[in-house]
PDB file of C-alpha atoms in Angstrom:
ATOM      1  CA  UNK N   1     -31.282 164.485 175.146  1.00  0.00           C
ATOM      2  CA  UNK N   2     -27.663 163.729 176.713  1.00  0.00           C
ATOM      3  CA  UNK N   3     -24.218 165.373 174.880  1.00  0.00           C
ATOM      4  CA  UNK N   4     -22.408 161.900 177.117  1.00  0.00           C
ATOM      5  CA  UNK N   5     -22.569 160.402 173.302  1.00  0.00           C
ATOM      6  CA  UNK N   6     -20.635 163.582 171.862  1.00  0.00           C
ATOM      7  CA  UNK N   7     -18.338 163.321 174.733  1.00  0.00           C
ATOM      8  CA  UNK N   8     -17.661 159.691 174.720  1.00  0.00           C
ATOM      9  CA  UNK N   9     -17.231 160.293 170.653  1.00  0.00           C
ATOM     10  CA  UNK N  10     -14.425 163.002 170.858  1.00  0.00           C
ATOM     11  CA  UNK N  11     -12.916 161.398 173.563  1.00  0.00           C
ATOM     12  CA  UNK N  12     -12.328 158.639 172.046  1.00  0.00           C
ATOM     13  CA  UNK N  13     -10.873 160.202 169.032  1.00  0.00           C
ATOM     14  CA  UNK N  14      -8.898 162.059 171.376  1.00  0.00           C
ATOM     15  CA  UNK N  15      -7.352 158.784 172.817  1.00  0.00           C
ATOM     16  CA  UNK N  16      -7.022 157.436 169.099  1.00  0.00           C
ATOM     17  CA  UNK N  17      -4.842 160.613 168.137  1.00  0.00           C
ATOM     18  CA  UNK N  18      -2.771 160.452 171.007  1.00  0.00           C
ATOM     19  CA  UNK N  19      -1.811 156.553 170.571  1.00  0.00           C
ATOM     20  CA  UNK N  20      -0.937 157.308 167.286  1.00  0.00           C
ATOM     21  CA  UNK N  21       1.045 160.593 167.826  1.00  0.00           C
ATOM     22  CA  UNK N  22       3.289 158.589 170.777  1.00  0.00           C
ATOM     23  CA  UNK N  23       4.135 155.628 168.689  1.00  0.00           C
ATOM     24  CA  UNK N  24       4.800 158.315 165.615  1.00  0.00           C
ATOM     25  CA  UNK N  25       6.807 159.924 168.132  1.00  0.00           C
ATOM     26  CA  UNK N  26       8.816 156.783 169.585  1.00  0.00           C
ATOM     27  CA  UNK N  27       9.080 155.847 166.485  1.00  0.00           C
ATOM     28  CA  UNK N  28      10.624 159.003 165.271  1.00  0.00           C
ATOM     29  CA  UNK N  29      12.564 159.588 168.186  1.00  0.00           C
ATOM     30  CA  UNK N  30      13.748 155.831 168.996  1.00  0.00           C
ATOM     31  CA  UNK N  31      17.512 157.808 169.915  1.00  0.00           C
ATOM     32  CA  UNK N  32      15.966 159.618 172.705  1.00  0.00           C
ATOM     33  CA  UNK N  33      15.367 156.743 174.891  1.00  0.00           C
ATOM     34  CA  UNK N  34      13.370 158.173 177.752  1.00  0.00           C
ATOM     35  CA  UNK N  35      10.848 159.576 174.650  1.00  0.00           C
ATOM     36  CA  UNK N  36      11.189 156.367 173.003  1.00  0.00           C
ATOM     37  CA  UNK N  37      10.413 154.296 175.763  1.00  0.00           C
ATOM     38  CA  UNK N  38       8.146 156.235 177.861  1.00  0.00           C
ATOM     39  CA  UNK N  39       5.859 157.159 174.798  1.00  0.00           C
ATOM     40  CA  UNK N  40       5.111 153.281 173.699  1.00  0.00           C
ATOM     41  CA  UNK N  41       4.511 152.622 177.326  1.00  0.00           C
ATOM     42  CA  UNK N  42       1.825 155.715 177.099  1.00  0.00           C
ATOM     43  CA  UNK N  43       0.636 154.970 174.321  1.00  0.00           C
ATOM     44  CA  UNK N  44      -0.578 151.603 175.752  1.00  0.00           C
ATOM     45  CA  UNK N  45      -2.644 153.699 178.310  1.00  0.00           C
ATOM     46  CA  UNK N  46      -4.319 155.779 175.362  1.00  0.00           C
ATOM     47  CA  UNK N  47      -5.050 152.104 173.647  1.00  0.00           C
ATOM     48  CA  UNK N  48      -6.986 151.082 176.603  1.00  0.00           C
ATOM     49  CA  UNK N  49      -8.882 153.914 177.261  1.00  0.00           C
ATOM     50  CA  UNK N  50     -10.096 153.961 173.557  1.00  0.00           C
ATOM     51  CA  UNK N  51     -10.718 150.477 173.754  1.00  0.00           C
ATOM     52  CA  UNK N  52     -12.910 150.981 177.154  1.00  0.00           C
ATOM     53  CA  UNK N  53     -14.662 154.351 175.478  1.00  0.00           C
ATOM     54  CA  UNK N  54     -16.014 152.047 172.592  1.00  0.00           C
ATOM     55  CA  UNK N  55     -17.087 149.541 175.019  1.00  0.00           C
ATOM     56  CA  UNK N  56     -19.076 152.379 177.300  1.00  0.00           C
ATOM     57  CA  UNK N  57     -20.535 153.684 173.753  1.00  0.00           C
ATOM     58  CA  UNK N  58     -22.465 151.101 172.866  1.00  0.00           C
ATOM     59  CA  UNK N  59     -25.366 151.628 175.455  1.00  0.00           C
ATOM     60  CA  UNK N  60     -25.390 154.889 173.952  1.00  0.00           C
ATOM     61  CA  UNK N  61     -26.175 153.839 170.423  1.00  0.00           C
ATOM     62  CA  UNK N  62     -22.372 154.305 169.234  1.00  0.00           C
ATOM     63  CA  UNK N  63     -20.639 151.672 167.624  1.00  0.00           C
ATOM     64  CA  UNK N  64     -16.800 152.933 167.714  1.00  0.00           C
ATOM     65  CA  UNK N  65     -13.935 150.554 166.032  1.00  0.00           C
ATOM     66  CA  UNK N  66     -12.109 148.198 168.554  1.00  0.00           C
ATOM     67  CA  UNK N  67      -9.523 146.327 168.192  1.00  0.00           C
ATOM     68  CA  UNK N  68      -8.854 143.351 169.115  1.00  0.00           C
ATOM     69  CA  UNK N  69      -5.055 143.687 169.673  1.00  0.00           C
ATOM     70  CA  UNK N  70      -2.709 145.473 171.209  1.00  0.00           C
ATOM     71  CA  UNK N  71      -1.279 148.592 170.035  1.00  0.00           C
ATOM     72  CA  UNK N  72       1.246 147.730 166.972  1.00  0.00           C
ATOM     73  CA  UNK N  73       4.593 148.299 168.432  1.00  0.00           C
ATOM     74  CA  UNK N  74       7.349 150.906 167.129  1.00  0.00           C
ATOM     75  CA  UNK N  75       9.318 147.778 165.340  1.00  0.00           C
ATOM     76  CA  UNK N  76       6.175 147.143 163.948  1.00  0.00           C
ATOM     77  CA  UNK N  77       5.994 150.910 162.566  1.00  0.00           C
ATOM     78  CA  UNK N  78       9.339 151.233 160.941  1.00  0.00           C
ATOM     79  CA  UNK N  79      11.489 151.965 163.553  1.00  0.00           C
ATOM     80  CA  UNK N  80      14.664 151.214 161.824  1.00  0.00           C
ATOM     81  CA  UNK N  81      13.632 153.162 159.115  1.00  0.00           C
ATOM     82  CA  UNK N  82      12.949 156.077 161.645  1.00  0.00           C
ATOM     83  CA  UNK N  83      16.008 155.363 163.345  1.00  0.00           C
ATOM     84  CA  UNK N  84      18.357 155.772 160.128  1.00  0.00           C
ATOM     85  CA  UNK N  85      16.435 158.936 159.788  1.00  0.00           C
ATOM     86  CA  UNK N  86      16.897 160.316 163.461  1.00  0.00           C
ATOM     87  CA  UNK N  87      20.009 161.869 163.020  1.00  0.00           C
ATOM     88  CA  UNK N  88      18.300 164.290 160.093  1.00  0.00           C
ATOM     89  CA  UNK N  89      15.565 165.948 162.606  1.00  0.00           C
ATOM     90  CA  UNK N  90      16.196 168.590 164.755  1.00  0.00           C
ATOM     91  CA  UNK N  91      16.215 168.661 168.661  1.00  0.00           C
ATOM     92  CA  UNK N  92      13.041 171.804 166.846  1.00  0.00           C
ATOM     93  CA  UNK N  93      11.445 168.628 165.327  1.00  0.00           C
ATOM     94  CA  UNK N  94      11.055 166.766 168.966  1.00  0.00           C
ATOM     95  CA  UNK N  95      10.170 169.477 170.700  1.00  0.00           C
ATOM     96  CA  UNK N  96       7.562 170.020 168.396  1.00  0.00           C
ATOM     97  CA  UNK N  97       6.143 166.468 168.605  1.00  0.00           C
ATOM     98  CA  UNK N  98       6.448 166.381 172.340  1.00  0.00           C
ATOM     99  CA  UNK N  99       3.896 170.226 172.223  1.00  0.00           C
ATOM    100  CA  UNK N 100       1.551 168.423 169.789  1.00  0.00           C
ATOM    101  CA  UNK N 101       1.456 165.665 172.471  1.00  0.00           C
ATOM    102  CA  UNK N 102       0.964 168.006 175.427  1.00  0.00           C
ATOM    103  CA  UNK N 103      -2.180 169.611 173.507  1.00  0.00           C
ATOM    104  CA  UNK N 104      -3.887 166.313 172.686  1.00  0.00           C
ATOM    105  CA  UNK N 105      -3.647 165.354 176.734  1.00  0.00           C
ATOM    106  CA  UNK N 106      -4.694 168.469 177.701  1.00  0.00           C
ATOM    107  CA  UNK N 107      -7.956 168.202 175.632  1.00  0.00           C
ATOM    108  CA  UNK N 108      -8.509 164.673 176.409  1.00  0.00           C
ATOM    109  CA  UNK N 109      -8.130 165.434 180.421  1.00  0.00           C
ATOM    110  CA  UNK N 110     -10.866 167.873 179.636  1.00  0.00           C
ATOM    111  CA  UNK N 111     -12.794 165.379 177.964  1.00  0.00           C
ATOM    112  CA  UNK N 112     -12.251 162.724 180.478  1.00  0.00           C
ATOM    113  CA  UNK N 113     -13.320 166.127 183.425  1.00  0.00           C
ATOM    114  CA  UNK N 114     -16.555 166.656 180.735  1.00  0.00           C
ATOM    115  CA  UNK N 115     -17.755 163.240 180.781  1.00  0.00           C
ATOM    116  CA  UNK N 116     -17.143 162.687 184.736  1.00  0.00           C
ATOM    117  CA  UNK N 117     -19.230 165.636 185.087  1.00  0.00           C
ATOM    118  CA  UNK N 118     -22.027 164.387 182.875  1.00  0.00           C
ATOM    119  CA  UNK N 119     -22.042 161.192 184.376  1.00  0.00           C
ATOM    120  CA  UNK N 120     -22.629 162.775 188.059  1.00  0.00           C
ATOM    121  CA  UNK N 121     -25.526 164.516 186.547  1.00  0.00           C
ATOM    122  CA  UNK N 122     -26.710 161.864 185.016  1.00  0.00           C
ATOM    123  CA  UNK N 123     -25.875 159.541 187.900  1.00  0.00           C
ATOM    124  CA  UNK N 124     -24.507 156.788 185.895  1.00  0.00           C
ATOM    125  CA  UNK N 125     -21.723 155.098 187.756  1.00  0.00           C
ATOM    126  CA  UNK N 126     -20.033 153.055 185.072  1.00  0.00           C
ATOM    127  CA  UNK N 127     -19.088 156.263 183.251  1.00  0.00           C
ATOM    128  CA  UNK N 128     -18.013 157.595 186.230  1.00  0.00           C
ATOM    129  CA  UNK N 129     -15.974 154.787 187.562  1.00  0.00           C
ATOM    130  CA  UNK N 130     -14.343 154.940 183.739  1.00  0.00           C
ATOM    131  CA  UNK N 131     -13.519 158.654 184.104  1.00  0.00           C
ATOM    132  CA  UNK N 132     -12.279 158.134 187.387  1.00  0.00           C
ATOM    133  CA  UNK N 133      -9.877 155.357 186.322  1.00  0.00           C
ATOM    134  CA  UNK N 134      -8.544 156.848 183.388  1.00  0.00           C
ATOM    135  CA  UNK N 135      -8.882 160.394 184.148  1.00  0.00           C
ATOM    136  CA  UNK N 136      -5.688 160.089 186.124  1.00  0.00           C
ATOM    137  CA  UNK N 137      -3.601 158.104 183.475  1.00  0.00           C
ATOM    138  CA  UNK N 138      -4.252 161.074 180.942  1.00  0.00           C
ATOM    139  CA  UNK N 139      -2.787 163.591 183.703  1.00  0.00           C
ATOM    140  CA  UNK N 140       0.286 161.692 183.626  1.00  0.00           C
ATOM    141  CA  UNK N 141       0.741 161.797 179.923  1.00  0.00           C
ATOM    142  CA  UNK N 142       0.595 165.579 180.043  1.00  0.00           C
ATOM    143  CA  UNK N 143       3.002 165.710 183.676  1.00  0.00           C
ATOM    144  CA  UNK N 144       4.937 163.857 181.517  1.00  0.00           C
ATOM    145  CA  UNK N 145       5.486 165.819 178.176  1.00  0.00           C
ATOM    146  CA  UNK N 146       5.917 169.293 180.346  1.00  0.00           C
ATOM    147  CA  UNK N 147       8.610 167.303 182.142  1.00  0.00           C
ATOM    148  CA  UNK N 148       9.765 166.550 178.776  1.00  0.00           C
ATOM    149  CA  UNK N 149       9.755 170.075 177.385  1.00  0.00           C
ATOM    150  CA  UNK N 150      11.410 171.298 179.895  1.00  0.00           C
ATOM    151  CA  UNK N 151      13.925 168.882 180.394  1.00  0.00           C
ATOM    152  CA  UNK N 152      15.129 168.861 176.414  1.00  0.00           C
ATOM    153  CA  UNK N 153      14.076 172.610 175.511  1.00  0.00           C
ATOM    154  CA  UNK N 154      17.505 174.130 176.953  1.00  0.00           C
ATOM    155  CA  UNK N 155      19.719 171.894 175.148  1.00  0.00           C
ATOM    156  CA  UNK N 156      18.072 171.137 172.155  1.00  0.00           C
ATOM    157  CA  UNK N 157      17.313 175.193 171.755  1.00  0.00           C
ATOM    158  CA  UNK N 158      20.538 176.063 172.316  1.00  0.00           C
ATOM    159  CA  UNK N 159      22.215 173.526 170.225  1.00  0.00           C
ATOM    160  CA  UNK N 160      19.537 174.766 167.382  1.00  0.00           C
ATOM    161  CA  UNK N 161      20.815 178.195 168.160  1.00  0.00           C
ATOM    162  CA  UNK N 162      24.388 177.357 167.728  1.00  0.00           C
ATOM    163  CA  UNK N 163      23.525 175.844 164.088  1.00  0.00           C
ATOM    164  CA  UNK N 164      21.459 178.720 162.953  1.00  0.00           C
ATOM    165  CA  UNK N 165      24.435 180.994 163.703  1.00  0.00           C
ATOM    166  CA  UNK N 166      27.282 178.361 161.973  1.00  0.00           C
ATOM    167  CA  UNK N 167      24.789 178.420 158.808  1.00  0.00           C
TER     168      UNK N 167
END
């Protein structure tokens, strides 16, 4: 019996979790532009992958949700309520959001490496040809939120510093 069902199942939660955490996240952070920005157009790319993962399911016998439309957008989310409440997180709180990101790529590339793998053995090109096109999309959300940590963590550290000692 194949595990490809178990993979394609936790990957798709996977890319579920991580559309969700970047529009929380874009949401949350709508004054951080780059995050703001980058993150909806990211999440798009977790959308369609989950959307494609149901699809390649159901020969498998699994019948996961899709929706028919796009990704709600971060107006559609609250964003102005986020936005009045942007200036009360700390440069602690993003940096946070932007690890929990990192670590849901990271085990969805391994997923999407899992099921690439399985699909060689198994020889089935469609799941490979999925893997190979989104594979590479999931690499860039995690290039992305390093770059991200390691762009804000100085300045958002230090300034958390500073306020730790004024308190």
């Amino acid at each position: 019996m194949s595990a490809v069902p178990a993979v394609l199942r936790a990957l798709y939660e996977g890319e579920r979790a991580m559309e969700r955490k970047l529009l929380e996240t874009a949401a949350r952070d709508a004054a951080e532009h780059e995050v703001h920005h980058v993150a909806v157009d990211l999440a798009r790319w977790s959308h369609e992958h989950a959307e494609r993962l149901a699809e390649a399911a159901e020969p498998y016998g699994l019948r996961l949700s899709r929706s028919a439309e796009e990704p709600p957008g971060p107006e559609d989310r609250g964003e102005r309520a986020a936005r009045a409440l942007a200036d009360t997180r700390s440069g602690l709180d993003l940096l946070n959001d932007l690890r929990e990101l990192h670590l849901t790529a990271t085990g969805n590339s391994l997923d999407w490496e899992m099921l690439a793998q399985a699909a060689q053995a198994d020889k089935d090109s469609s799941l490979l040809d999925l893997a190979t096109a989104c594979h590479p999309q999931t690499l860039r959300q995690m290039r992305w939120t390093n770059t991200m940590i390691k762009t804000l963590s100085p300045q958002l550290l230090a300034k958390a510093g500073a306020a730790s000692r004024e308190a």
